[in-house]
Amino acid sequence: MSPAKDFDLYSILAVTHRLPSGALQYRTILAHIVGRDVDQIGGAGMSALTLGPECRAWLLEQHPQLNRIPAPPDFHGDEAAMDAWAAEQAALIGTDHLPVAPLPPGRPRRLGLGDLIDAIPDANKVFVVDPDKLPNVPKGATVTELDFAELTTNARPLVNEYFDIRRQERAKRDGETWFEHPELAERADEIARWFEYYMELFRRDGRRFRDGGR
């Protein structure tokens, strides 16, 4: 098992309190906790969905003082306010860095949605995932219980980054609409996977409301 590693409190709060952070910053701490390389855990959005809850619980178990920190306010995209809030919490618990140990070898790692997608043998086939059969989703959970707000919180930056890069690359190509660009392709796929998961939850809710849950 890898040794414990110091992380700044901001990065830790991104996991435990959903403090907005950079994608690489967020993925780096998750990768350390689950003992994987950064490039093995997918993008920030999918990582938040598949690994976020487990990593959050492990961080709070290691450092119970983090439970004293309140939920962050709506920063309206103000990065200076985010930094100031993180500094206030550092003053509250008396440190701006904490050691983070990876999950111990004997601790079960739940299969995430990203692992299911990576295991699909034929990318040309369409597979419908039943959320009730996903290990990370409580049996019978509803969209509300899974916190739909998390979707918009994490997906919005991904979508914004995608369109920013797309505009920049189109400008380099005199406005050409379609062109080969592996990074844009990967980001588009990640955004689609992030929404597909919740689409299936809403479809299931729709079926339940049509037949009364029978």
Coordinates of N, CA and C in Angstrom, one line a residue:
M1 N 0.8 -1.2 0.0 CA 0.0 0.0 0.0 C 0.9 1.2 0.0
S2 N 0.5 2.3 -0.7 CA 1.2 3.5 -0.8 C 1.2 4.2 0.6
P3 N 2.2 4.9 0.9 CA 2.2 5.6 2.2 C 1.2 6.8 2.2
A4 N 0.9 7.3 3.4 CA 0.1 8.5 3.4 C 0.8 9.7 2.8
K5 N 0.0 10.6 2.2 CA 0.6 11.7 1.5 C -0.2 13.0 1.9
D6 N 0.6 14.1 2.2 CA -0.1 15.3 2.6 C -0.8 16.0 1.4
F7 N -2.0 16.4 1.6 CA -2.8 17.2 0.7 C -3.3 18.5 1.3
D8 N -3.4 19.5 0.5 CA -3.9 20.8 1.0 C -5.3 20.6 1.3
L9 N -5.8 21.4 2.3 CA -7.2 21.3 2.7 C -8.2 21.6 1.6
Y10 N -7.8 22.5 0.7 CA -8.7 22.8 -0.4 C -9.1 21.5 -1.2
S11 N -8.0 20.7 -1.5 CA -8.3 19.5 -2.3 C -9.1 18.5 -1.5
I12 N -8.9 18.4 -0.2 CA -9.7 17.5 0.6 C -11.1 17.9 0.7
L13 N -11.4 19.3 0.8 CA -12.7 19.8 0.9 C -13.5 19.6 -0.4
A14 N -12.7 19.5 -1.5 CA -13.4 19.3 -2.8 C -14.1 17.9 -2.8
V15 N -13.5 17.0 -2.0 CA -14.1 15.6 -1.9 C -15.1 15.6 -0.8
T16 N -14.8 16.1 0.3 CA -15.7 15.9 1.5 C -16.9 16.9 1.5
H17 N -16.7 18.1 0.9 CA -17.7 19.2 0.9 C -18.1 19.7 -0.4
R18 N -17.6 19.1 -1.5 CA -17.9 19.5 -2.9 C -17.5 20.9 -3.1
L19 N -16.4 21.3 -2.5 CA -15.8 22.6 -2.9 C -15.3 22.6 -4.3
P20 N -15.8 23.5 -5.2 CA -15.4 23.5 -6.6 C -13.9 23.5 -6.7
S21 N -13.3 22.7 -7.6 CA -11.9 22.6 -7.7 C -11.5 22.3 -9.2
G22 N -10.3 22.3 -9.5 CA -9.8 21.9 -10.8 C -10.0 20.4 -11.0
A23 N -10.2 20.0 -12.2 CA -10.5 18.6 -12.5 C -9.3 17.7 -12.1
L24 N -8.0 18.2 -12.5 CA -6.9 17.4 -12.2 C -6.6 17.3 -10.7
Q25 N -6.8 18.4 -10.0 CA -6.7 18.5 -8.6 C -7.6 17.5 -7.9
Y26 N -8.8 17.4 -8.3 CA -9.8 16.5 -7.8 C -9.5 15.1 -8.0
R27 N -9.1 14.8 -9.3 CA -8.8 13.4 -9.7 C -7.5 12.9 -9.0
T28 N -6.6 13.8 -8.7 CA -5.3 13.4 -8.1 C -5.5 12.8 -6.7
I29 N -6.3 13.5 -5.9 CA -6.6 13.0 -4.5 C -7.4 11.7 -4.6
L30 N -8.4 11.6 -5.5 CA -9.2 10.4 -5.5 C -8.3 9.2 -6.0
A31 N -7.4 9.5 -6.9 CA -6.5 8.4 -7.4 C -5.6 7.9 -6.3
H32 N -5.1 8.8 -5.5 CA -4.3 8.4 -4.4 C -5.0 7.5 -3.4
I33 N -6.3 7.9 -3.1 CA -7.1 7.2 -2.1 C -7.4 5.8 -2.6
V34 N -7.7 5.6 -3.8 CA -8.1 4.3 -4.3 C -6.9 3.5 -4.9
G35 N -5.7 4.1 -4.8 CA -4.5 3.4 -5.3 C -4.4 3.2 -6.7
R36 N -4.9 4.1 -7.5 CA -4.8 4.0 -9.0 C -4.0 5.2 -9.5
D37 N -3.6 5.1 -10.8 CA -3.0 6.2 -11.5 C -4.1 7.1 -11.9
V38 N -3.8 8.4 -12.0 CA -4.8 9.4 -12.4 C -5.5 9.0 -13.7
D39 N -4.7 8.5 -14.7 CA -5.3 8.2 -16.0 C -6.2 7.0 -16.0
Q40 N -6.3 6.3 -14.8 CA -7.1 5.1 -14.7 C -8.5 5.3 -14.2
I41 N -8.7 6.5 -13.7 CA -10.0 6.7 -13.0 C -11.0 7.6 -13.8
G42 N -10.7 8.0 -15.0 CA -11.6 8.7 -15.8 C -11.6 10.2 -15.4
G43 N -12.5 10.9 -16.0 CA -12.6 12.4 -15.8 C -13.2 12.7 -14.4
A44 N -13.2 14.0 -14.1 CA -13.7 14.4 -12.8 C -15.1 14.1 -12.6
G45 N -16.0 14.3 -13.6 CA -17.4 14.0 -13.4 C -17.7 12.6 -13.1
M46 N -17.1 11.7 -13.9 CA -17.4 10.3 -13.6 C -16.7 9.8 -12.3
S47 N -15.6 10.4 -12.0 CA -14.9 10.0 -10.7 C -15.8 10.5 -9.5
A48 N -16.4 11.6 -9.7 CA -17.2 12.1 -8.6 C -18.4 11.2 -8.3
L49 N -18.9 10.6 -9.4 CA -20.0 9.7 -9.3 C -19.6 8.3 -8.8
T50 N -18.6 7.8 -9.3 CA -18.2 6.4 -9.0 C -17.3 6.3 -7.7
L51 N -16.4 7.2 -7.5 CA -15.5 7.1 -6.4 C -15.7 8.1 -5.3
G52 N -16.4 9.2 -5.6 CA -16.6 10.3 -4.7 C -17.1 9.9 -3.3
P53 N -18.3 9.2 -3.3 CA -18.8 8.8 -2.0 C -17.9 8.0 -1.1
E54 N -17.3 7.0 -1.7 CA -16.4 6.1 -0.9 C -15.2 6.9 -0.4
C55 N -14.6 7.8 -1.3 CA -13.4 8.6 -0.8 C -13.8 9.6 0.2
R56 N -15.0 10.2 0.1 CA -15.5 11.1 1.1 C -15.6 10.4 2.5
A57 N -16.2 9.3 2.5 CA -16.4 8.5 3.8 C -15.0 8.2 4.4
W58 N -14.1 7.8 3.6 CA -12.8 7.4 4.1 C -12.0 8.7 4.6
L59 N -12.1 9.8 4.0 CA -11.5 11.0 4.5 C -12.1 11.4 5.8
L60 N -13.4 11.4 5.9 CA -14.1 11.7 7.2 C -13.7 10.8 8.3
E61 N -13.5 9.5 7.9 CA -13.1 8.5 8.9 C -11.7 8.8 9.4
Q62 N -10.8 9.2 8.5 CA -9.4 9.5 8.9 C -9.3 10.8 9.7
H63 N -10.1 11.7 9.4 CA -10.1 13.1 10.0 C -11.4 13.5 10.4
P64 N -11.9 13.1 11.6 CA -13.3 13.4 12.1 C -13.5 14.9 12.2
Q65 N -12.4 15.7 12.4 CA -12.5 17.1 12.6 C -13.1 17.8 11.4
L66 N -13.1 17.1 10.2 CA -13.7 17.7 9.0 C -15.2 17.8 9.1
N67 N -15.8 17.0 10.0 CA -17.2 17.1 10.2 C -17.6 18.4 10.9
R68 N -16.7 19.1 11.4 CA -17.0 20.4 12.0 C -17.2 21.5 11.0
I69 N -16.7 21.2 9.8 CA -16.8 22.2 8.7 C -18.2 22.3 8.1
P70 N -18.8 23.4 8.0 CA -20.1 23.5 7.4 C -20.1 23.3 5.9
A71 N -21.3 23.2 5.3 CA -21.4 23.1 3.9 C -21.0 24.4 3.3
P72 N -20.3 24.5 2.1 CA -19.9 25.7 1.5 C -21.1 26.5 0.9
P73 N -21.0 27.8 0.8 CA -22.1 28.6 0.2 C -22.0 28.5 -1.3
D74 N -23.0 29.1 -2.0 CA -22.9 29.3 -3.4 C -21.9 30.4 -3.7
F75 N -20.8 30.1 -4.4 CA -19.8 31.1 -4.6 C -20.0 31.8 -6.0
H76 N -21.0 31.4 -6.7 CA -21.3 32.0 -8.0 C -20.1 32.2 -8.9
G77 N -19.2 31.1 -8.8 CA -18.0 31.1 -9.7 C -16.9 32.0 -9.2
D78 N -17.0 32.6 -8.0 CA -15.9 33.5 -7.5 C -14.8 32.7 -6.9
E79 N -13.7 32.5 -7.6 CA -12.6 31.7 -7.1 C -11.9 32.3 -5.9
A80 N -11.9 33.6 -5.8 CA -11.3 34.2 -4.7 C -12.1 33.9 -3.4
A81 N -13.4 33.9 -3.6 CA -14.3 33.6 -2.4 C -14.1 32.1 -2.0
M82 N -13.9 31.2 -3.0 CA -13.6 29.8 -2.7 C -12.3 29.7 -1.9
D83 N -11.3 30.4 -2.3 CA -10.0 30.3 -1.6 C -10.2 30.9 -0.2
A84 N -10.9 32.0 0.0 CA -11.1 32.6 1.3 C -11.9 31.7 2.2
W85 N -12.9 31.0 1.7 CA -13.7 30.1 2.5 C -12.8 28.9 2.9
A86 N -12.0 28.4 2.0 CA -11.1 27.3 2.4 C -10.1 27.7 3.5
A87 N -9.6 28.9 3.4 CA -8.7 29.5 4.5 C -9.4 29.6 5.8
E88 N -10.7 30.0 5.8 CA -11.5 30.1 7.0 C -11.6 28.7 7.7
Q89 N -11.8 27.7 6.9 CA -11.9 26.3 7.4 C -10.6 25.8 8.0
A90 N -9.5 26.2 7.3 CA -8.2 25.8 7.8 C -8.0 26.4 9.2
A91 N -8.4 27.7 9.4 CA -8.3 28.3 10.7 C -9.2 27.6 11.7
L92 N -10.3 27.1 11.3 CA -11.3 26.5 12.2 C -10.7 25.2 12.7
I93 N -10.0 24.4 11.9 CA -9.5 23.1 12.3 C -8.0 23.2 12.7
G94 N -7.4 24.3 12.4 CA -6.0 24.5 12.8 C -4.9 24.0 11.9
T95 N -5.3 23.7 10.6 CA -4.3 23.3 9.7 C -4.8 23.5 8.3
D96 N -3.8 23.7 7.3 CA -4.3 23.8 5.9 C -3.7 22.6 5.1
H97 N -3.2 21.6 5.8 CA -2.8 20.4 5.1 C -3.1 19.2 6.1
L98 N -3.4 18.1 5.5 CA -3.7 16.9 6.3 C -3.1 15.6 5.5
P99 N -2.6 14.7 6.3 CA -2.1 13.4 5.6 C -3.3 12.6 5.2
V100 N -3.2 12.0 4.0 CA -4.3 11.2 3.5 C -3.7 9.8 3.2
A101 N -4.2 8.8 3.8 CA -3.8 7.4 3.6 C -4.7 6.8 2.5
P102 N -4.1 5.9 1.7 CA -5.0 5.2 0.7 C -5.9 4.3 1.5
L103 N -7.0 3.8 0.8 CA -7.8 2.8 1.4 C -7.0 1.6 1.7
P104 N -7.2 0.9 2.8 CA -6.4 -0.2 3.2 C -6.7 -1.4 2.3
P105 N -5.7 -2.4 2.2 CA -5.9 -3.5 1.2 C -7.1 -4.3 1.5
G106 N -7.5 -4.5 2.8 CA -8.7 -5.3 3.1 C -10.0 -4.7 2.9
R107 N -10.0 -3.4 2.6 CA -11.2 -2.6 2.5 C -11.8 -2.9 1.1
P108 N -13.1 -3.3 1.0 CA -13.7 -3.6 -0.3 C -13.8 -2.4 -1.2
R109 N -13.5 -2.5 -2.4 CA -13.7 -1.4 -3.4 C -15.0 -1.7 -4.2
R110 N -15.9 -0.8 -4.1 CA -17.2 -1.0 -4.8 C -16.9 -0.8 -6.3
L111 N -17.5 -1.6 -7.2 CA -17.4 -1.4 -8.6 C -18.2 -0.2 -9.0
G112 N -17.5 0.7 -9.7 CA -18.1 2.0 -10.1 C -18.7 1.9 -11.5
L113 N -19.5 2.9 -11.9 CA -20.1 3.0 -13.2 C -19.0 3.0 -14.3
G114 N -18.0 3.8 -14.0 CA -16.9 3.8 -14.9 C -16.3 2.5 -15.2
D115 N -16.2 1.6 -14.2 CA -15.6 0.3 -14.4 C -16.6 -0.5 -15.3
L116 N -17.9 -0.3 -15.1 CA -18.8 -1.1 -16.0 C -18.7 -0.6 -17.4
I117 N -18.6 0.7 -17.6 CA -18.4 1.2 -19.0 C -17.2 0.7 -19.7
D118 N -16.0 0.7 -18.9 CA -14.8 0.2 -19.4 C -14.8 -1.2 -19.8
A119 N -15.7 -2.0 -19.1 CA -15.8 -3.4 -19.4 C -16.6 -3.8 -20.5
I120 N -17.3 -2.9 -21.1 CA -18.2 -3.2 -22.3 C -17.4 -3.7 -23.4
P121 N -17.7 -5.0 -23.9 CA -16.8 -5.6 -24.9 C -16.9 -5.0 -26.3
D122 N -18.1 -4.5 -26.6 CA -18.3 -4.0 -28.0 C -18.9 -2.6 -27.9
A123 N -18.1 -1.6 -28.2 CA -18.5 -0.2 -28.1 C -19.6 0.2 -29.1
N124 N -19.8 -0.7 -30.2 CA -20.8 -0.4 -31.2 C -22.2 -0.9 -30.7
K125 N -22.3 -1.6 -29.6 CA -23.6 -2.0 -29.1 C -24.1 -1.1 -28.0
V126 N -25.4 -1.0 -27.9 CA -26.0 -0.2 -26.9 C -26.4 -1.1 -25.7
F127 N -25.9 -0.7 -24.5 CA -26.2 -1.4 -23.3 C -27.1 -0.6 -22.4
V128 N -28.2 -1.1 -21.9 CA -29.0 -0.4 -21.0 C -28.7 -0.8 -19.5
V129 N -28.3 0.1 -18.7 CA -27.9 -0.2 -17.3 C -29.1 0.0 -16.4
D130 N -29.4 -1.1 -15.6 CA -30.4 -1.0 -14.6 C -29.7 -0.4 -13.3
P131 N -30.1 0.8 -12.8 CA -29.4 1.4 -11.6 C -29.6 0.5 -10.4
D132 N -30.7 -0.3 -10.3 CA -30.9 -1.2 -9.2 C -29.8 -2.2 -9.1
K133 N -29.1 -2.5 -10.2 CA -28.1 -3.6 -10.2 C -26.7 -3.0 -10.1
L134 N -26.5 -1.7 -10.0 CA -25.2 -1.1 -9.8 C -24.9 -1.1 -8.3
P135 N -23.7 -1.6 -7.9 CA -23.3 -1.6 -6.5 C -23.3 -0.3 -5.8
N136 N -23.0 0.8 -6.5 CA -22.9 2.1 -5.9 C -24.3 2.8 -5.7
V137 N -25.4 2.2 -6.2 CA -26.7 2.8 -6.1 C -27.5 2.0 -5.2
P138 N -28.1 2.7 -4.1 CA -28.9 2.0 -3.2 C -30.1 1.4 -3.9
K139 N -30.5 0.2 -3.5 CA -31.7 -0.5 -4.1 C -32.9 0.4 -3.9
G140 N -33.6 0.7 -5.0 CA -34.8 1.5 -5.0 C -34.6 2.9 -4.8
A141 N -33.3 3.4 -5.0 CA -33.1 4.8 -4.8 C -33.8 5.7 -5.9
T142 N -34.1 6.9 -5.5 CA -34.7 7.8 -6.5 C -33.7 8.9 -6.9
V143 N -34.1 9.7 -7.9 CA -33.2 10.7 -8.3 C -32.9 11.7 -7.2
T144 N -33.9 12.0 -6.4 CA -33.7 13.0 -5.3 C -32.7 12.5 -4.3
E145 N -32.8 11.2 -3.9 CA -31.9 10.6 -2.9 C -30.5 10.6 -3.4
L146 N -30.3 10.5 -4.7 CA -29.0 10.5 -5.3 C -28.4 11.9 -5.5
D147 N -29.2 12.9 -5.1 CA -28.8 14.3 -5.1 C -28.5 14.7 -6.6
F148 N -29.6 15.1 -7.2 CA -29.5 15.5 -8.6 C -28.7 16.8 -8.7
A149 N -28.6 17.6 -7.6 CA -27.8 18.8 -7.7 C -26.3 18.5 -8.0
E150 N -25.9 17.3 -7.6 CA -24.5 17.0 -7.9 C -24.2 16.9 -9.4
L151 N -25.2 16.5 -10.1 CA -25.0 16.4 -11.6 C -24.7 17.8 -12.1
T152 N -25.5 18.8 -11.8 CA -25.3 20.1 -12.4 C -24.0 20.7 -11.8
T153 N -23.7 20.4 -10.5 CA -22.5 21.0 -9.9 C -21.3 20.5 -10.6
N154 N -21.2 19.2 -10.9 CA -20.0 18.6 -11.5 C -20.0 18.6 -13.0
A155 N -21.2 18.6 -13.6 CA -21.2 18.5 -15.1 C -21.1 19.9 -15.7
R156 N -21.5 20.9 -15.1 CA -21.4 22.3 -15.7 C -20.0 22.6 -16.0
P157 N -19.0 22.5 -15.1 CA -17.6 22.8 -15.5 C -17.1 22.0 -16.7
L158 N -17.5 20.7 -16.7 CA -17.1 19.8 -17.8 C -17.6 20.4 -19.1
V159 N -18.9 20.7 -19.1 CA -19.5 21.3 -20.4 C -18.9 22.6 -20.8
N160 N -18.6 23.4 -19.8 CA -18.0 24.7 -20.1 C -16.6 24.6 -20.7
E161 N -15.8 23.7 -20.1 CA -14.5 23.4 -20.6 C -14.6 22.8 -22.0
Y162 N -15.5 21.9 -22.3 CA -15.7 21.3 -23.6 C -15.9 22.4 -24.7
F163 N -16.9 23.3 -24.4 CA -17.2 24.3 -25.4 C -16.1 25.4 -25.5
D164 N -15.4 25.7 -24.4 CA -14.2 26.6 -24.5 C -13.2 26.0 -25.5
I165 N -12.8 24.8 -25.3 CA -11.8 24.1 -26.1 C -12.3 24.0 -27.5
R166 N -13.6 23.7 -27.7 CA -14.1 23.6 -29.0 C -14.1 24.9 -29.8
R167 N -14.4 26.0 -29.1 CA -14.4 27.3 -29.8 C -12.9 27.7 -30.2
Q168 N -12.0 27.4 -29.3 CA -10.6 27.7 -29.5 C -10.1 26.9 -30.7
E169 N -10.4 25.6 -30.8 CA -9.9 24.8 -31.9 C -10.6 25.1 -33.2
R170 N -11.9 25.5 -33.2 CA -12.6 25.9 -34.4 C -11.9 27.2 -35.0
A171 N -11.6 28.1 -34.0 CA -10.9 29.4 -34.5 C -9.6 29.1 -35.2
K172 N -8.9 28.1 -34.7 CA -7.6 27.7 -35.3 C -7.8 27.2 -36.7
R173 N -9.0 26.7 -37.0 CA -9.3 26.0 -38.3 C -10.3 26.8 -39.1
D174 N -10.3 28.1 -39.0 CA -11.2 29.0 -39.7 C -12.6 28.6 -39.7
G175 N -13.1 28.2 -38.5 CA -14.5 27.9 -38.3 C -14.9 26.6 -38.7
E176 N -14.0 25.7 -39.1 CA -14.4 24.3 -39.5 C -15.2 23.7 -38.4
T177 N -16.3 23.0 -38.7 CA -17.2 22.4 -37.7 C -16.6 21.1 -37.1
W178 N -16.2 20.2 -37.9 CA -15.8 18.9 -37.5 C -14.4 18.6 -37.9
F179 N -13.6 18.1 -37.0 CA -12.2 17.8 -37.2 C -11.8 16.7 -36.2
E180 N -10.7 16.0 -36.4 CA -10.2 15.0 -35.5 C -9.6 15.7 -34.3
H181 N -10.0 15.4 -33.1 CA -9.4 16.0 -31.9 C -9.7 15.0 -30.7
P182 N -8.8 14.2 -30.4 CA -9.0 13.2 -29.3 C -9.4 13.7 -28.0
E183 N -8.9 14.9 -27.6 CA -9.3 15.4 -26.3 C -10.8 15.8 -26.3
L184 N -11.3 16.5 -27.3 CA -12.7 16.8 -27.4 C -13.6 15.6 -27.5
A185 N -13.1 14.6 -28.2 CA -13.9 13.3 -28.3 C -14.0 12.7 -26.9
E186 N -12.9 12.7 -26.1 CA -13.0 12.1 -24.8 C -13.9 12.9 -23.9
R187 N -13.8 14.2 -23.9 CA -14.6 15.0 -23.1 C -16.1 14.9 -23.4
A188 N -16.4 14.8 -24.7 CA -17.8 14.7 -25.1 C -18.4 13.3 -24.6
D189 N -17.5 12.3 -24.7 CA -18.0 11.0 -24.2 C -18.2 11.0 -22.7
E190 N -17.3 11.7 -22.0 CA -17.5 11.7 -20.5 C -18.7 12.4 -20.1
I191 N -19.0 13.6 -20.8 CA -20.3 14.3 -20.5 C -21.5 13.4 -20.8
A192 N -21.4 12.7 -21.9 CA -22.6 11.8 -22.3 C -22.8 10.8 -21.2
R193 N -21.7 10.1 -20.7 CA -21.8 9.1 -19.7 C -22.4 9.6 -18.4
W194 N -22.0 10.8 -18.1 CA -22.5 11.5 -16.9 C -24.0 11.7 -16.9
F195 N -24.5 12.1 -18.0 CA -25.9 12.3 -18.2 C -26.7 11.0 -18.4
E196 N -26.1 10.1 -19.1 CA -26.8 8.8 -19.3 C -27.2 8.1 -18.1
Y197 N -26.4 8.2 -17.1 CA -26.7 7.5 -15.8 C -28.0 8.1 -15.2
Y198 N -28.1 9.4 -15.1 CA -29.3 10.0 -14.6 C -30.5 9.9 -15.5
M199 N -30.3 9.8 -16.8 CA -31.4 9.6 -17.7 C -32.1 8.3 -17.4
E200 N -31.3 7.2 -17.1 CA -31.9 5.9 -16.8 C -32.7 6.0 -15.5
L201 N -32.2 6.8 -14.5 CA -32.9 7.0 -13.2 C -34.2 7.6 -13.5
F202 N -34.2 8.7 -14.3 CA -35.5 9.4 -14.6 C -36.5 8.5 -15.3
R203 N -35.9 7.7 -16.3 CA -36.8 6.7 -17.0 C -37.5 5.8 -16.0
R204 N -36.7 5.3 -15.1 CA -37.2 4.3 -14.1 C -38.3 5.0 -13.2
D205 N -38.0 6.2 -12.8 CA -39.0 7.0 -12.0 C -40.3 7.1 -12.9
G206 N -40.1 7.4 -14.2 CA -41.3 7.6 -15.0 C -42.1 6.3 -15.1
R207 N -41.4 5.1 -15.2 CA -42.2 3.9 -15.2 C -42.9 3.6 -13.9
R208 N -42.3 4.0 -12.8 CA -42.9 3.8 -11.5 C -44.1 4.7 -11.3
F209 N -44.1 5.9 -11.8 CA -45.2 6.8 -11.7 C -46.4 6.4 -12.6
R210 N -46.0 5.7 -13.7 CA -47.1 5.3 -14.6 C -47.9 4.1 -14.0
D211 N -47.1 3.2 -13.4 CA -47.8 2.0 -12.9 C -47.9 1.9 -11.3
G212 N -47.6 3.1 -10.7 CA -47.7 3.1 -9.2 C -46.7 2.3 -8.5
G213 N -45.6 2.0 -9.2 CA -44.5 1.3 -8.6 C -44.7 -0.2 -8.5
R214 N -45.7 -0.7 -9.3 CA -45.9 -2.2 -9.3 C -44.9 -2.9 -10.1

